Amino acid sequence: MASTPVSRRSVFRSIARRSYVEWPAYHSTPLYDRTSLAGLKSDIRTVSGAWFAHESHDSIEQFVCSLPLAYFRFESHDRYAKSTRYEMNTLFCIFVLKEIHGWNHEMALVEYLDSHPELCKQFEFEAVPNQSTLWRSWHQRFTADLRETVETAARTVLITAQNEGVTVPRHPERRSPQREDDGRGSDSDDQTVLERAEQIIDHVSRIVFPVFSLDRGEGCKIHENAYWGLQTYLGLRENLAANEGARSFIHESTRYRTPLGHAHRDQIRDLSIGEIREMYRQAVTRLLDEVGRTEEFFRAGIVAIDITEADPFTGDRTGHEDEIIGTKEKTDEYAYQWATVQLVGNAVPIVLDARPVRRGESRREIVEDLLDSAEAAVHVDNVLMDREFDSQHVLEMISQRGLSYVVPKRMQTSEKAQAKRLLRRDQDRYETDRKLHLGKNEWHETTLIYRQKENSEHDDHRQYSVFMTNRGSGHLTEYGYRWEIESGYKSIKRFMAATTSKNFGLRFFYFAFACLLFSIWRAVDLLVQVELTGEYEHAPIVTADNTLTLLKKETGIG
């Protein structure tokens, strides 16, 4: 179905209503200007997503004719000094069309245009360019960077259209664009890894960080990026607080003005929990879009939900009893608690969402909230949780969503008795169906799986673990993936700034920003691995320290 003024207006209205998108990109952040190819790529990614989501837009060619080029200046990417018959924006569009179809030679493009006069009319061709004109335009007029942008734009259009069910001329290669041969070998030595990581981090940070905003108004002398630079800097060393970090940041930053520690904290405190979470989700959405261009990223998969806690709080918590709550181990200590949902298994372990945990919130409320975010970002198949989520109401809610789950069960009297019987029979595994009471004569049906631990130090029922699942024992092997979220928490806390403040929003922001740095690290590692080897191994080749060190260069630190 052809696009119309009404459908096009609908697309751009939907973009304008997004709180995290300002279009065109060059106007939304000082990272870009009207000659920035990264900004152009961002514009095409933003508009194509909204374009193909519209029910009336099912034509690749229609979108190519509507590429968002009106604000872009091609002059610095045009090697021809004199004016020519064909404008750069028109040539850009038809080369995107050529790349979309995967034609290796210009003659195929000429023949296609000759056979589609309605397309030529939209491009305003008086005559179709001949093969030699197109060859010279591509090889001599376009810069190498502009040619790479054409290839990226075509891949973006193909993937976005395909994801929305639009028929595409060819299946896109979902991989990071390979750079032109620079004479170096393909061996993944440390220097090559760092160079590729630096290039990718530069790209990723320009995509992710613009969604963060402090809403400080006009006329501020300190650039907003300096605040994000300082926050990243605080993650460079463990237990670095804002005051001490800000003093060091003054000397290490390349910025003329940088925020003081108290000013930095004041700006963060003004952000609400809702604003922090919304910015985080939008940043992760952009990150997922970037890694989603590779075949090695799995959008469908397993997520793990868990709760972690800060170091025990030893001060006076008067007035903060609903925020500084008890520890998970039910000791006499108190701590802040945060809940997350993270991709695990074969997927890159990105934290999809994070939220604070307050006194009185039910586990069902927490899980439902996090699953809403996860399912909005990726396709979820299976949910893994710790035994603190052993609740029939939580499990029923997950089942009603059509998802499978694996959760350890806390042993009650009946489970202990069954484990003792299994021990006497020397039976290492046992399955049984169980109905869990939901109230009002309603029940949740689940399967209990008893499994004997290897080399257990106990000689009684504690030799067994009991798991609940709604999909049979085949999913039990996946529960081993849940350990990844625990190891992830160790890295996340490594990225956190230190503070003694009791401000709940500040505390949560420090945790959420650390989750983002962790997710950027793992996403960059995937992209580097794919570019260098064509494959993704779960063990990272880019270290967390490498990522932070390179990120600081992108946020104004020397």
PDB file of N, CA, C and O in Angstrom, residues 191-258:
ATOM      1  N   GLN A 191      45.920  -5.512  20.814  1.00  0.00           N
ATOM      2  CA  GLN A 191      45.866  -4.178  20.221  1.00  0.00           C
ATOM      3  C   GLN A 191      44.710  -4.065  19.243  1.00  0.00           C
ATOM      4  O   GLN A 191      44.000  -3.052  19.210  1.00  0.00           O
ATOM      5  N   THR A 192      44.492  -5.100  18.442  1.00  0.00           N
ATOM      6  CA  THR A 192      43.379  -5.079  17.491  1.00  0.00           C
ATOM      7  C   THR A 192      42.045  -5.022  18.223  1.00  0.00           C
ATOM      8  O   THR A 192      41.140  -4.277  17.837  1.00  0.00           O
ATOM      9  N   VAL A 193      41.920  -5.814  19.295  1.00  0.00           N
ATOM     10  CA  VAL A 193      40.686  -5.808  20.088  1.00  0.00           C
ATOM     11  C   VAL A 193      40.413  -4.412  20.632  1.00  0.00           C
ATOM     12  O   VAL A 193      39.291  -3.899  20.551  1.00  0.00           O
ATOM     13  N   LEU A 194      41.434  -3.777  21.182  1.00  0.00           N
ATOM     14  CA  LEU A 194      41.242  -2.442  21.763  1.00  0.00           C
ATOM     15  C   LEU A 194      40.876  -1.417  20.695  1.00  0.00           C
ATOM     16  O   LEU A 194      40.036  -0.541  20.924  1.00  0.00           O
ATOM     17  N   GLU A 195      41.509  -1.507  19.531  1.00  0.00           N
ATOM     18  CA  GLU A 195      41.204  -0.549  18.468  1.00  0.00           C
ATOM     19  C   GLU A 195      39.769  -0.707  17.983  1.00  0.00           C
ATOM     20  O   GLU A 195      39.056   0.282  17.779  1.00  0.00           O
ATOM     21  N   ARG A 196      39.344  -1.956  17.785  1.00  0.00           N
ATOM     22  CA  ARG A 196      37.965  -2.184  17.355  1.00  0.00           C
ATOM     23  C   ARG A 196      36.995  -1.759  18.461  1.00  0.00           C
ATOM     24  O   ARG A 196      35.955  -1.158  18.197  1.00  0.00           O
ATOM     25  N   ALA A 197      37.342  -2.075  19.714  1.00  0.00           N
ATOM     26  CA  ALA A 197      36.470  -1.696  20.832  1.00  0.00           C
ATOM     27  C   ALA A 197      36.325  -0.185  20.911  1.00  0.00           C
ATOM     28  O   ALA A 197      35.227   0.329  21.168  1.00  0.00           O
ATOM     29  N   GLU A 198      37.408   0.546  20.678  1.00  0.00           N
ATOM     30  CA  GLU A 198      37.340   2.008  20.742  1.00  0.00           C
ATOM     31  C   GLU A 198      36.404   2.556  19.679  1.00  0.00           C
ATOM     32  O   GLU A 198      35.596   3.462  19.942  1.00  0.00           O
ATOM     33  N   GLN A 199      36.492   2.015  18.471  1.00  0.00           N
ATOM     34  CA  GLN A 199      35.619   2.479  17.394  1.00  0.00           C
ATOM     35  C   GLN A 199      34.153   2.186  17.708  1.00  0.00           C
ATOM     36  O   GLN A 199      33.272   3.012  17.487  1.00  0.00           O
ATOM     37  N   ILE A 200      33.894   0.987  18.240  1.00  0.00           N
ATOM     38  CA  ILE A 200      32.512   0.594  18.521  1.00  0.00           C
ATOM     39  C   ILE A 200      31.961   1.355  19.719  1.00  0.00           C
ATOM     40  O   ILE A 200      30.802   1.774  19.726  1.00  0.00           O
ATOM     41  N   ILE A 201      32.781   1.565  20.755  1.00  0.00           N
ATOM     42  CA  ILE A 201      32.329   2.332  21.921  1.00  0.00           C
ATOM     43  C   ILE A 201      31.997   3.757  21.529  1.00  0.00           C
ATOM     44  O   ILE A 201      31.018   4.337  22.015  1.00  0.00           O
ATOM     45  N   ASP A 202      32.796   4.329  20.647  1.00  0.00           N
ATOM     46  CA  ASP A 202      32.498   5.673  20.150  1.00  0.00           C
ATOM     47  C   ASP A 202      31.111   5.705  19.521  1.00  0.00           C
ATOM     48  O   ASP A 202      30.305   6.603  19.788  1.00  0.00           O
ATOM     49  N   HIS A 203      30.812   4.694  18.722  1.00  0.00           N
ATOM     50  CA  HIS A 203      29.511   4.621  18.058  1.00  0.00           C
ATOM     51  C   HIS A 203      28.387   4.373  19.060  1.00  0.00           C
ATOM     52  O   HIS A 203      27.360   5.067  19.061  1.00  0.00           O
ATOM     53  N   VAL A 204      28.578   3.384  19.954  1.00  0.00           N
ATOM     54  CA  VAL A 204      27.537   3.013  20.906  1.00  0.00           C
ATOM     55  C   VAL A 204      27.227   4.142  21.873  1.00  0.00           C
ATOM     56  O   VAL A 204      26.062   4.431  22.173  1.00  0.00           O
ATOM     57  N   SER A 205      28.259   4.824  22.375  1.00  0.00           N
ATOM     58  CA  SER A 205      28.023   5.893  23.343  1.00  0.00           C
ATOM     59  C   SER A 205      27.246   7.045  22.723  1.00  0.00           C
ATOM     60  O   SER A 205      26.430   7.689  23.393  1.00  0.00           O
ATOM     61  N   ARG A 206      27.460   7.298  21.436  1.00  0.00           N
ATOM     62  CA  ARG A 206      26.709   8.364  20.759  1.00  0.00           C
ATOM     63  C   ARG A 206      25.242   7.987  20.573  1.00  0.00           C
ATOM     64  O   ARG A 206      24.390   8.856  20.415  1.00  0.00           O
ATOM     65  N   ILE A 207      24.965   6.701  20.596  1.00  0.00           N
ATOM     66  CA  ILE A 207      23.582   6.237  20.472  1.00  0.00           C
ATOM     67  C   ILE A 207      22.880   6.222  21.823  1.00  0.00           C
ATOM     68  O   ILE A 207      21.716   6.637  21.949  1.00  0.00           O
ATOM     69  N   VAL A 208      23.585   5.783  22.862  1.00  0.00           N
ATOM     70  CA  VAL A 208      22.958   5.509  24.156  1.00  0.00           C
ATOM     71  C   VAL A 208      22.842   6.745  25.034  1.00  0.00           C
ATOM     72  O   VAL A 208      21.772   7.042  25.573  1.00  0.00           O
ATOM     73  N   PHE A 209      23.926   7.497  25.200  1.00  0.00           N
ATOM     74  CA  PHE A 209      23.930   8.567  26.188  1.00  0.00           C
ATOM     75  C   PHE A 209      22.973   9.728  25.894  1.00  0.00           C
ATOM     76  O   PHE A 209      22.502  10.375  26.832  1.00  0.00           O
ATOM     77  N   PRO A 210      22.655  10.030  24.625  1.00  0.00           N
ATOM     78  CA  PRO A 210      21.736  11.159  24.391  1.00  0.00           C
ATOM     79  C   PRO A 210      20.354  11.010  25.011  1.00  0.00           C
ATOM     80  O   PRO A 210      19.641  12.007  25.139  1.00  0.00           O
ATOM     81  N   VAL A 211      19.929   9.803  25.413  1.00  0.00           N
ATOM     82  CA  VAL A 211      18.592   9.686  26.010  1.00  0.00           C
ATOM     83  C   VAL A 211      18.581  10.172  27.456  1.00  0.00           C
ATOM     84  O   VAL A 211      17.512  10.404  28.026  1.00  0.00           O
ATOM     85  N   PHE A 212      19.750  10.357  28.063  1.00  0.00           N
ATOM     86  CA  PHE A 212      19.805  10.860  29.436  1.00  0.00           C
ATOM     87  C   PHE A 212      19.731  12.382  29.423  1.00  0.00           C
ATOM     88  O   PHE A 212      20.404  13.043  28.645  1.00  0.00           O
ATOM     89  N   SER A 213      18.916  12.924  30.284  1.00  0.00           N
ATOM     90  CA  SER A 213      18.728  14.366  30.326  1.00  0.00           C
ATOM     91  C   SER A 213      18.479  14.820  31.756  1.00  0.00           C
ATOM     92  O   SER A 213      17.775  14.153  32.518  1.00  0.00           O
ATOM     93  N   LEU A 214      19.066  15.966  32.121  1.00  0.00           N
ATOM     94  CA  LEU A 214      18.876  16.534  33.456  1.00  0.00           C
ATOM     95  C   LEU A 214      17.846  17.656  33.463  1.00  0.00           C
ATOM     96  O   LEU A 214      17.482  18.152  34.522  1.00  0.00           O
ATOM     97  N   ASP A 215      17.385  18.077  32.266  1.00  0.00           N
ATOM     98  CA  ASP A 215      16.356  19.121  32.168  1.00  0.00           C
ATOM     99  C   ASP A 215      16.747  20.348  32.991  1.00  0.00           C
ATOM    100  O   ASP A 215      16.019  20.813  33.852  1.00  0.00           O
ATOM    101  N   ARG A 216      17.945  20.899  32.688  1.00  0.00           N
ATOM    102  CA  ARG A 216      18.471  22.004  33.493  1.00  0.00           C
ATOM    103  C   ARG A 216      18.079  23.378  32.977  1.00  0.00           C
ATOM    104  O   ARG A 216      18.402  24.384  33.594  1.00  0.00           O
ATOM    105  N   GLY A 217      17.408  23.421  31.831  1.00  0.00           N
ATOM    106  CA  GLY A 217      17.044  24.726  31.297  1.00  0.00           C
ATOM    107  C   GLY A 217      18.162  25.320  30.462  1.00  0.00           C
ATOM    108  O   GLY A 217      19.209  24.722  30.234  1.00  0.00           O
ATOM    109  N   GLU A 218      17.956  26.555  30.011  1.00  0.00           N
ATOM    110  CA  GLU A 218      18.902  27.224  29.116  1.00  0.00           C
ATOM    111  C   GLU A 218      19.981  27.962  29.914  1.00  0.00           C
ATOM    112  O   GLU A 218      19.811  28.305  31.073  1.00  0.00           O
ATOM    113  N   GLY A 219      21.113  28.214  29.248  1.00  0.00           N
ATOM    114  CA  GLY A 219      22.132  29.101  29.804  1.00  0.00           C
ATOM    115  C   GLY A 219      23.070  28.471  30.809  1.00  0.00           C
ATOM    116  O   GLY A 219      23.808  29.191  31.496  1.00  0.00           O
ATOM    117  N   CYS A 220      23.078  27.162  30.948  1.00  0.00           N
ATOM    118  CA  CYS A 220      23.969  26.508  31.919  1.00  0.00           C
ATOM    119  C   CYS A 220      25.401  26.513  31.373  1.00  0.00           C
ATOM    120  O   CYS A 220      25.636  26.205  30.207  1.00  0.00           O
ATOM    121  N   LYS A 221      26.349  26.873  32.210  1.00  0.00           N
ATOM    122  CA  LYS A 221      27.733  26.993  31.773  1.00  0.00           C
ATOM    123  C   LYS A 221      28.435  25.643  31.657  1.00  0.00           C
ATOM    124  O   LYS A 221      29.378  25.497  30.891  1.00  0.00           O
ATOM    125  N   ILE A 222      28.018  24.686  32.473  1.00  0.00           N
ATOM    126  CA  ILE A 222      28.628  23.361  32.423  1.00  0.00           C
ATOM    127  C   ILE A 222      27.799  22.473  31.508  1.00  0.00           C
ATOM    128  O   ILE A 222      26.594  22.321  31.713  1.00  0.00           O
ATOM    129  N   HIS A 223      28.442  21.894  30.503  1.00  0.00           N
ATOM    130  CA  HIS A 223      27.715  21.065  29.543  1.00  0.00           C
ATOM    131  C   HIS A 223      27.165  19.829  30.243  1.00  0.00           C
ATOM    132  O   HIS A 223      27.810  19.243  31.120  1.00  0.00           O
ATOM    133  N   GLU A 224      25.965  19.402  29.833  1.00  0.00           N
ATOM    134  CA  GLU A 224      25.323  18.250  30.460  1.00  0.00           C
ATOM    135  C   GLU A 224      26.160  16.982  30.327  1.00  0.00           C
ATOM    136  O   GLU A 224      26.194  16.146  31.230  1.00  0.00           O
ATOM    137  N   ASN A 225      26.869  16.831  29.204  1.00  0.00           N
ATOM    138  CA  ASN A 225      27.692  15.630  29.028  1.00  0.00           C
ATOM    139  C   ASN A 225      28.772  15.514  30.091  1.00  0.00           C
ATOM    140  O   ASN A 225      29.271  14.418  30.370  1.00  0.00           O
ATOM    141  N   ALA A 226      29.142  16.654  30.704  1.00  0.00           N
ATOM    142  CA  ALA A 226      30.154  16.609  31.759  1.00  0.00           C
ATOM    143  C   ALA A 226      29.644  15.825  32.969  1.00  0.00           C
ATOM    144  O   ALA A 226      30.424  15.185  33.683  1.00  0.00           O
ATOM    145  N   TYR A 227      28.336  15.874  33.209  1.00  0.00           N
ATOM    146  CA  TYR A 227      27.765  15.129  34.331  1.00  0.00           C
ATOM    147  C   TYR A 227      27.826  13.622  34.058  1.00  0.00           C
ATOM    148  O   TYR A 227      28.157  12.835  34.946  1.00  0.00           O
ATOM    149  N   TRP A 228      27.501  13.233  32.817  1.00  0.00           N
ATOM    150  CA  TRP A 228      27.579  11.812  32.482  1.00  0.00           C
ATOM    151  C   TRP A 228      29.040  11.369  32.432  1.00  0.00           C
ATOM    152  O   TRP A 228      29.359  10.217  32.775  1.00  0.00           O
ATOM    153  N   GLY A 229      29.924  12.267  32.020  1.00  0.00           N
ATOM    154  CA  GLY A 229      31.343  11.952  32.055  1.00  0.00           C
ATOM    155  C   GLY A 229      31.835  11.706  33.463  1.00  0.00           C
ATOM    156  O   GLY A 229      32.584  10.767  33.731  1.00  0.00           O
ATOM    157  N   LEU A 230      31.407  12.570  34.399  1.00  0.00           N
ATOM    158  CA  LEU A 230      31.798  12.390  35.794  1.00  0.00           C
ATOM    159  C   LEU A 230      31.229  11.090  36.351  1.00  0.00           C
ATOM    160  O   LEU A 230      31.927  10.354  37.066  1.00  0.00           O
ATOM    161  N   GLN A 231      29.961  10.775  36.017  1.00  0.00           N
ATOM    162  CA  GLN A 231      29.353   9.545  36.527  1.00  0.00           C
ATOM    163  C   GLN A 231      30.109   8.323  36.013  1.00  0.00           C
ATOM    164  O   GLN A 231      30.329   7.355  36.754  1.00  0.00           O
ATOM    165  N   THR A 232      30.527   8.358  34.741  1.00  0.00           N
ATOM    166  CA  THR A 232      31.334   7.268  34.196  1.00  0.00           C
ATOM    167  C   THR A 232      32.685   7.201  34.884  1.00  0.00           C
ATOM    168  O   THR A 232      33.191   6.127  35.211  1.00  0.00           O
ATOM    169  N   TYR A 233      33.271   8.372  35.130  1.00  0.00           N
ATOM    170  CA  TYR A 233      34.569   8.435  35.796  1.00  0.00           C
ATOM    171  C   TYR A 233      34.507   7.822  37.194  1.00  0.00           C
ATOM    172  O   TYR A 233      35.445   7.155  37.640  1.00  0.00           O
ATOM    173  N   LEU A 234      33.381   8.038  37.878  1.00  0.00           N
ATOM    174  CA  LEU A 234      33.235   7.478  39.220  1.00  0.00           C
ATOM    175  C   LEU A 234      33.247   5.950  39.198  1.00  0.00           C
ATOM    176  O   LEU A 234      33.545   5.314  40.208  1.00  0.00           O
ATOM    177  N   GLY A 235      32.892   5.366  38.055  1.00  0.00           N
ATOM    178  CA  GLY A 235      32.917   3.921  37.930  1.00  0.00           C
ATOM    179  C   GLY A 235      34.284   3.352  37.584  1.00  0.00           C
ATOM    180  O   GLY A 235      34.458   2.142  37.551  1.00  0.00           O
ATOM    181  N   LEU A 236      35.257   4.245  37.333  1.00  0.00           N
ATOM    182  CA  LEU A 236      36.584   3.765  36.962  1.00  0.00           C
ATOM    183  C   LEU A 236      37.310   3.104  38.125  1.00  0.00           C
ATOM    184  O   LEU A 236      38.123   2.213  37.937  1.00  0.00           O
ATOM    185  N   ARG A 237      37.033   3.567  39.322  1.00  0.00           N
ATOM    186  CA  ARG A 237      37.684   2.984  40.498  1.00  0.00           C
ATOM    187  C   ARG A 237      36.607   2.609  41.503  1.00  0.00           C
ATOM    188  O   ARG A 237      35.604   3.310  41.653  1.00  0.00           O
ATOM    189  N   GLU A 238      36.822   1.514  42.180  1.00  0.00           N
ATOM    190  CA  GLU A 238      35.847   1.058  43.167  1.00  0.00           C
ATOM    191  C   GLU A 238      35.794   2.029  44.345  1.00  0.00           C
ATOM    192  O   GLU A 238      36.805   2.585  44.761  1.00  0.00           O
ATOM    193  N   ASN A 239      34.563   2.222  44.854  1.00  0.00           N
ATOM    194  CA  ASN A 239      34.334   3.030  46.052  1.00  0.00           C
ATOM    195  C   ASN A 239      34.816   4.476  45.899  1.00  0.00           C
ATOM    196  O   ASN A 239      35.317   5.079  46.846  1.00  0.00           O
ATOM    197  N   LEU A 240      34.659   5.030  44.694  1.00  0.00           N
ATOM    198  CA  LEU A 240      35.006   6.432  44.465  1.00  0.00           C
ATOM    199  C   LEU A 240      33.748   7.279  44.608  1.00  0.00           C
ATOM    200  O   LEU A 240      32.785   7.108  43.872  1.00  0.00           O
ATOM    201  N   ALA A 241      33.757   8.204  45.582  1.00  0.00           N
ATOM    202  CA  ALA A 241      32.598   9.053  45.831  1.00  0.00           C
ATOM    203  C   ALA A 241      32.656  10.306  44.969  1.00  0.00           C
ATOM    204  O   ALA A 241      33.699  10.647  44.394  1.00  0.00           O
ATOM    205  N   ALA A 242      31.516  11.012  44.891  1.00  0.00           N
ATOM    206  CA  ALA A 242      31.391  12.145  43.974  1.00  0.00           C
ATOM    207  C   ALA A 242      32.359  13.270  44.308  1.00  0.00           C
ATOM    208  O   ALA A 242      32.968  13.865  43.410  1.00  0.00           O
ATOM    209  N   ASN A 243      32.529  13.616  45.589  1.00  0.00           N
ATOM    210  CA  ASN A 243      33.400  14.746  45.942  1.00  0.00           C
ATOM    211  C   ASN A 243      34.843  14.479  45.539  1.00  0.00           C
ATOM    212  O   ASN A 243      35.489  15.300  44.876  1.00  0.00           O
ATOM    213  N   GLU A 244      35.355  13.324  45.948  1.00  0.00           N
ATOM    214  CA  GLU A 244      36.731  12.975  45.603  1.00  0.00           C
ATOM    215  C   GLU A 244      36.886  12.810  44.095  1.00  0.00           C
ATOM    216  O   GLU A 244      37.859  13.279  43.489  1.00  0.00           O
ATOM    217  N   GLY A 245      35.905  12.136  43.471  1.00  0.00           N
ATOM    218  CA  GLY A 245      35.974  11.936  42.034  1.00  0.00           C
ATOM    219  C   GLY A 245      35.930  13.237  41.259  1.00  0.00           C
ATOM    220  O   GLY A 245      36.639  13.404  40.262  1.00  0.00           O
ATOM    221  N   ALA A 246      35.095  14.180  41.699  1.00  0.00           N
ATOM    222  CA  ALA A 246      34.982  15.460  41.000  1.00  0.00           C
ATOM    223  C   ALA A 246      36.286  16.238  41.054  1.00  0.00           C
ATOM    224  O   ALA A 246      36.653  16.924  40.090  1.00  0.00           O
ATOM    225  N   ARG A 247      37.009  16.142  42.185  1.00  0.00           N
ATOM    226  CA  ARG A 247      38.290  16.855  42.293  1.00  0.00           C
ATOM    227  C   ARG A 247      39.317  16.284  41.324  1.00  0.00           C
ATOM    228  O   ARG A 247      40.074  17.030  40.685  1.00  0.00           O
ATOM    229  N   SER A 248      39.341  14.961  41.180  1.00  0.00           N
ATOM    230  CA  SER A 248      40.253  14.347  40.217  1.00  0.00           C
ATOM    231  C   SER A 248      39.801  14.610  38.778  1.00  0.00           C
ATOM    232  O   SER A 248      40.624  14.791  37.874  1.00  0.00           O
ATOM    233  N   PHE A 249      38.491  14.621  38.593  1.00  0.00           N
ATOM    234  CA  PHE A 249      37.905  14.818  37.263  1.00  0.00           C
ATOM    235  C   PHE A 249      38.313  16.167  36.667  1.00  0.00           C
ATOM    236  O   PHE A 249      38.507  16.306  35.459  1.00  0.00           O
ATOM    237  N   ILE A 250      38.458  17.164  37.518  1.00  0.00           N
ATOM    238  CA  ILE A 250      38.865  18.501  37.046  1.00  0.00           C
ATOM    239  C   ILE A 250      40.185  18.423  36.294  1.00  0.00           C
ATOM    240  O   ILE A 250      40.365  19.059  35.247  1.00  0.00           O
ATOM    241  N   HIS A 251      41.112  17.610  36.811  1.00  0.00           N
ATOM    242  CA  HIS A 251      42.452  17.537  36.228  1.00  0.00           C
ATOM    243  C   HIS A 251      42.524  16.569  35.053  1.00  0.00           C
ATOM    244  O   HIS A 251      43.294  16.785  34.122  1.00  0.00           O
ATOM    245  N   GLU A 252      41.716  15.526  35.080  1.00  0.00           N
ATOM    246  CA  GLU A 252      41.806  14.517  34.021  1.00  0.00           C
ATOM    247  C   GLU A 252      40.887  14.802  32.844  1.00  0.00           C
ATOM    248  O   GLU A 252      41.091  14.279  31.751  1.00  0.00           O
ATOM    249  N   SER A 253      39.860  15.610  33.050  1.00  0.00           N
ATOM    250  CA  SER A 253      38.920  15.898  31.975  1.00  0.00           C
ATOM    251  C   SER A 253      39.525  16.896  30.992  1.00  0.00           C
ATOM    252  O   SER A 253      40.330  17.751  31.359  1.00  0.00           O
ATOM    253  N   THR A 254      39.127  16.767  29.740  1.00  0.00           N
ATOM    254  CA  THR A 254      39.535  17.739  28.716  1.00  0.00           C
ATOM    255  C   THR A 254      38.546  18.896  28.630  1.00  0.00           C
ATOM    256  O   THR A 254      38.728  19.794  27.812  1.00  0.00           O
ATOM    257  N   ARG A 255      37.526  18.886  29.468  1.00  0.00           N
ATOM    258  CA  ARG A 255      36.518  19.942  29.446  1.00  0.00           C
ATOM    259  C   ARG A 255      37.010  21.178  30.203  1.00  0.00           C
ATOM    260  O   ARG A 255      37.730  21.080  31.187  1.00  0.00           O
ATOM    261  N   TYR A 256      36.557  22.341  29.729  1.00  0.00           N
ATOM    262  CA  TYR A 256      36.917  23.596  30.385  1.00  0.00           C
ATOM    263  C   TYR A 256      36.218  23.719  31.732  1.00  0.00           C
ATOM    264  O   TYR A 256      36.794  24.224  32.703  1.00  0.00           O
ATOM    265  N   ARG A 257      34.956  23.271  31.810  1.00  0.00           N
ATOM    266  CA  ARG A 257      34.204  23.319  33.064  1.00  0.00           C
ATOM    267  C   ARG A 257      33.671  21.935  33.391  1.00  0.00           C
ATOM    268  O   ARG A 257      33.162  21.235  32.519  1.00  0.00           O
ATOM    269  N   THR A 258      33.784  21.567  34.649  1.00  0.00           N
ATOM    270  CA  THR A 258      33.251  20.290  35.120  1.00  0.00           C
ATOM    271  C   THR A 258      32.497  20.526  36.424  1.00  0.00           C
ATOM    272  O   THR A 258      32.795  21.467  37.165  1.00  0.00           O
TER     273      THR A 258
END
